Amino acid sequence: MYDIEAIPAVAQATGQTRPLRRRLLRFVVAAVLSVSVAQYLGLVAHLAGAGNNDTVTVPLRAQEYLDKCQLLSVKPGPPADFHTRTHSDRFVPGTPPTLITNASIWTGRANGLEVVHGDLLLHGGIIRRVGHLQQSALDEFVDLKRIDAKGRWVSPGIVDLHSHIGVGSSPELDGADDTNSFKGPVQPWLRALDALNTHDDSYRTSIAGGVTTSLLLPGSANAIGGQGIIIKLRPPTDRSPTGMLLENPYETNRTVYDPAVAFRYRQMKHACGENPHSIYGFTRMDTTWAFREAYEKARQIKQSQDEFCSKAVRGEWAGLGEFPEDLQWEALVDVLRGRVKVQNHCYETVDLDDMVRLTNEFKFSIAAFHHAHETYLVPDTLKAAYGHPPAIALFATNARYKRESYRGSEFAPKILADNGLQVVMKSDHNVLDSRFLLYEAQQAHYYGLPHNLALAAVTSTPARVMGQDHRIGYVSEGTVPHHCHHPDIVLWDSHPLALGATPEQVWIDGIAQIEKPYSHVKPPAFQQVPRTPNFDKAAEETLEYDGLPPLEPKRSRADVVVFTNVSSVHMRDEHSILEAFVANTSDALSTGIVVVRNGEVACVGAMSGACGASLSEEESAEFVDLQGGALSPGLVTVGSALGLEEITSEPTTIDGYVFDPLTGAVPEIVGGKGAVVRAADGLQFGTRDALIAYRAGVTAGIVAPQSPGFLAGLNTAFSTVARHKLEPGAVIQEAGGLHVSIHPVGIPSVSTQIAALRRLLLGENTGELKHAVDKIRKGDAPLVVAVESADAIASVIALKAEVEARLQHAIRVTLIGAAEAHLLAKDLGQAHVGVVVSPTRPFPNLWEKRRMLPGPPLSETNAIATLLAHNVTVGVGVLEAWQARNTRLDIAWAALESGNKVKKADAIALASVNVEKLLGIKTDSLQADLVTTRGGDLLGFSEVVGVVSPRRGVVDIL
């Protein structure tokens, strides 16, 4: 046994006596105080019961219960002295102060309308000063880092209100998929923090897009999926998930966070509609009952607590028992107390109405409806929600991927804002790569959301919706009561709403995040708020038709159509794009004119020249003023199922999937081992995505049969505006290249897939497969290989050489996807292998894509420019049908990232003649469509107003 009396002597010998005595003294004092409190409470209770001769026993945990009762009334938000802080609680010691000078600072204040032209001082993990700073204010900083912004734009860091980064990790691996629990539809006790992966590759790339803060939510498989967390994306100094939290609502150290002083908001994920329906086989009635049952449980606990505390504070302890609480339900109880922000995945009117009624039944508020594709149709329903109208967190153009998103509209942000509702643009990373969240705001602005609200939609508004606008979302000095803003700052190479705006540097907590940023000089016009078309009429029509306005174009009412005020004309010439006309901007008389007769261009030139004089007075012509617009070749989309589907997740609206001969037997009635499926046989015309793409300048599509495995079949080229297959010009070419896929799927192995491809090209085939492969062997048609990994690409290059050596002549091979192709750019050029880069902006969501070339600011250039520099024929594609509409913006962005190495004609070729060549489609250049734009050319935020179609002999007016 230890000699108790010897302990002080040992402590004294080691110099520990005084600290130990102090600890013993504190223990004794605490014990005495506890006894005193208990005696006092007992006396109070005794006096309270003295009148009726009752004796009340005060529970030993009485003070604990009273503390809990006191906490129930604490409102969430920052402490009153928050703005007086001189250092942030996230400040990293040793971080030098930073001064950004000569900046155009979008502060987020004054409803997003305030711009300060001046300086910005970051120090101590807070924004110290904003404005014009004198040297005297800087003398105290001996290690000051200075950055001259040279007039460029500074904004708050981008804030993502809906992300799964870190819980649904990149690259996607089974061992790091923690987005959803499938243990039940109601689980408010789950916490995203318990699943946060600090090694997600997306942190680095998202920061490169200016994202500094993300709200991580559990997935939407469950009606109540659990608690979200708000993180900063920079690597934490302690390398822990907890170290990434913006502020930790689970902190138990009262010296760090005292909830009795200021309660920190938590976040809760709810979901309704199709997702719980598909996971649990629920109807909407089942899901709504699951919500009501859960909230009734929480209401009962809340009521029991309130009744308990009402008696406890009066000293009425008799029969009270234990404080009523349940760890599983405490977060949902706090929803009812207004201390948890509810983030609600909810699309359709029926579900929105259900949730609004639920809020009024149980008296809680919803912070935001997410996805919310039909909210713009029912603003009054939203305003009827309990407490306040929810904000609306949207995609810009991502829709029609399932039934409840079918009525999604690009005009939703504008319409909602016009109705006084808060609009947020979000990524749902990794549904969309959060690196390009700002692009969602750019598109929302293009379609009518005012510029101040568009930029606020990814900064100050989401910060306010998540209850963190005292810390993030603004560029503001720490002088506003309750506010002390973190130095999460982005310096942009252009105006943030300009297409392709890219960070030159990103600061999180005042720490620069990009070690060696790359940037390219952009035109001076990119420093201004972009000019956008007026879509008021289109927005009104969308409401008139309940979200499904007619999309079919109207044909010109005259045989002769004259386009005036034309700035430039680009036309096809075999397999290239030529500049046919460009106006002299210094000479008003040199403005262009294009005369079209019966759907064919008759002449192009200056208004004062021969083309203008060619019009006879007898001709009845329709004149279209392009206001400095342009004519450009129609674009071609490839890579998605556009043309084979209407609603992606609805089997009855899609062509479906082919049998794969590598993983199972193909029925003999189809052709058995010799079967080849033709996409032309499954074409669907008049789909909304196709018509929307047409109205955005994409006049043709190339699509292959959809396959879950190795062999897909023969692609086809089709018109995106045709009404049916038998209409003239509907099918541009019945069949082109033969499509196969090489991907790591476990079984069959990649090596097995390469072996199958070798056997296909060099072995004996039968039936239609033999005919298709013979065309490849002769060089008459391309083999199109969907592949991502550089390792698999290398095997394809080697196999091509092997086949050519056997055949004694070249064959045509095109890669599609090809995320890692840049690593083999020289080899691809030498092997004459073409590449369709799809998508144009890479994302390391899969292991086979992890070595992608990210582009500025993380790399000097992008994969497209790298491949072109090595004489590789390059086209571009998309992954999903809804993305086809944005093809013109994709090629424009690719050109901007190249540092002027990809010219305008080259960019147009990426999505027209190059794609056709690579996919085996032959189009007569004289029959190719021309797209007309107003207020700028096709590669920008202009408006597509018409299509000249020689193939169909018409001019469509949009």
XYZ file of N, CA and C in Angstrom, residues 65-66 68-70 72 302-317 320 323-324 337:
78
model
N -29.601 19.448 -12.842
C -30.876 19.577 -13.534
C -31.219 21.047 -13.767
N -30.965 21.876 -12.773
C -31.248 23.305 -12.929
C -30.361 23.928 -14.000
N -29.284 22.355 -16.622
C -29.861 21.915 -17.891
C -31.110 22.727 -18.215
N -31.908 23.017 -17.230
C -33.096 23.832 -17.449
C -32.720 25.233 -17.916
N -31.666 25.753 -17.317
C -31.226 27.089 -17.732
C -30.749 27.092 -19.179
N -31.860 25.380 -21.591
C -32.966 25.259 -22.545
C -33.425 26.602 -23.084
N -39.793 17.407 -25.286
C -39.698 18.854 -25.025
C -40.728 19.277 -23.983
N -41.954 18.810 -24.144
C -43.002 19.168 -23.193
C -42.669 18.653 -21.796
N -42.141 17.432 -21.716
C -41.765 16.876 -20.412
C -40.651 17.699 -19.785
N -39.688 18.118 -20.588
C -38.609 18.948 -20.070
C -39.133 20.283 -19.564
N -39.985 20.902 -20.356
C -40.516 22.209 -19.959
C -41.324 22.091 -18.659
N -42.122 21.045 -18.539
C -42.901 20.848 -17.317
C -41.987 20.551 -16.130
N -40.973 19.729 -16.359
C -40.004 19.409 -15.309
C -39.335 20.681 -14.814
N -38.854 21.495 -15.752
C -38.107 22.695 -15.369
C -39.001 23.737 -14.702
N -40.231 23.793 -15.149
C -41.165 24.737 -14.536
C -41.313 24.445 -13.044
N -41.353 23.174 -12.679
C -41.468 22.801 -11.275
C -40.130 22.894 -10.557
N -39.062 22.494 -11.246
C -37.750 22.460 -10.594
C -37.308 23.848 -10.168
N -37.522 24.837 -11.011
C -37.067 26.184 -10.654
C -37.896 26.758 -9.504
N -39.081 26.179 -9.242
C -39.890 26.607 -8.099
C -39.620 25.750 -6.873
N -38.672 24.794 -7.040
C -38.341 23.928 -5.924
C -39.334 22.829 -5.672
N -40.224 22.547 -6.610
C -41.238 21.514 -6.454
C -40.669 20.179 -6.929
N -39.796 19.576 -6.141
C -39.079 18.368 -6.541
C -39.874 17.086 -6.324
N -40.689 14.430 -9.185
C -40.145 14.823 -10.491
C -39.292 13.727 -11.122
N -34.272 14.137 -14.838
C -34.508 15.091 -15.927
C -34.840 14.312 -17.198
N -35.950 14.617 -17.860
C -36.364 13.823 -19.033
C -35.514 14.159 -20.258
N -36.719 23.695 -30.460
C -36.313 24.862 -29.666
C -35.638 25.921 -30.532
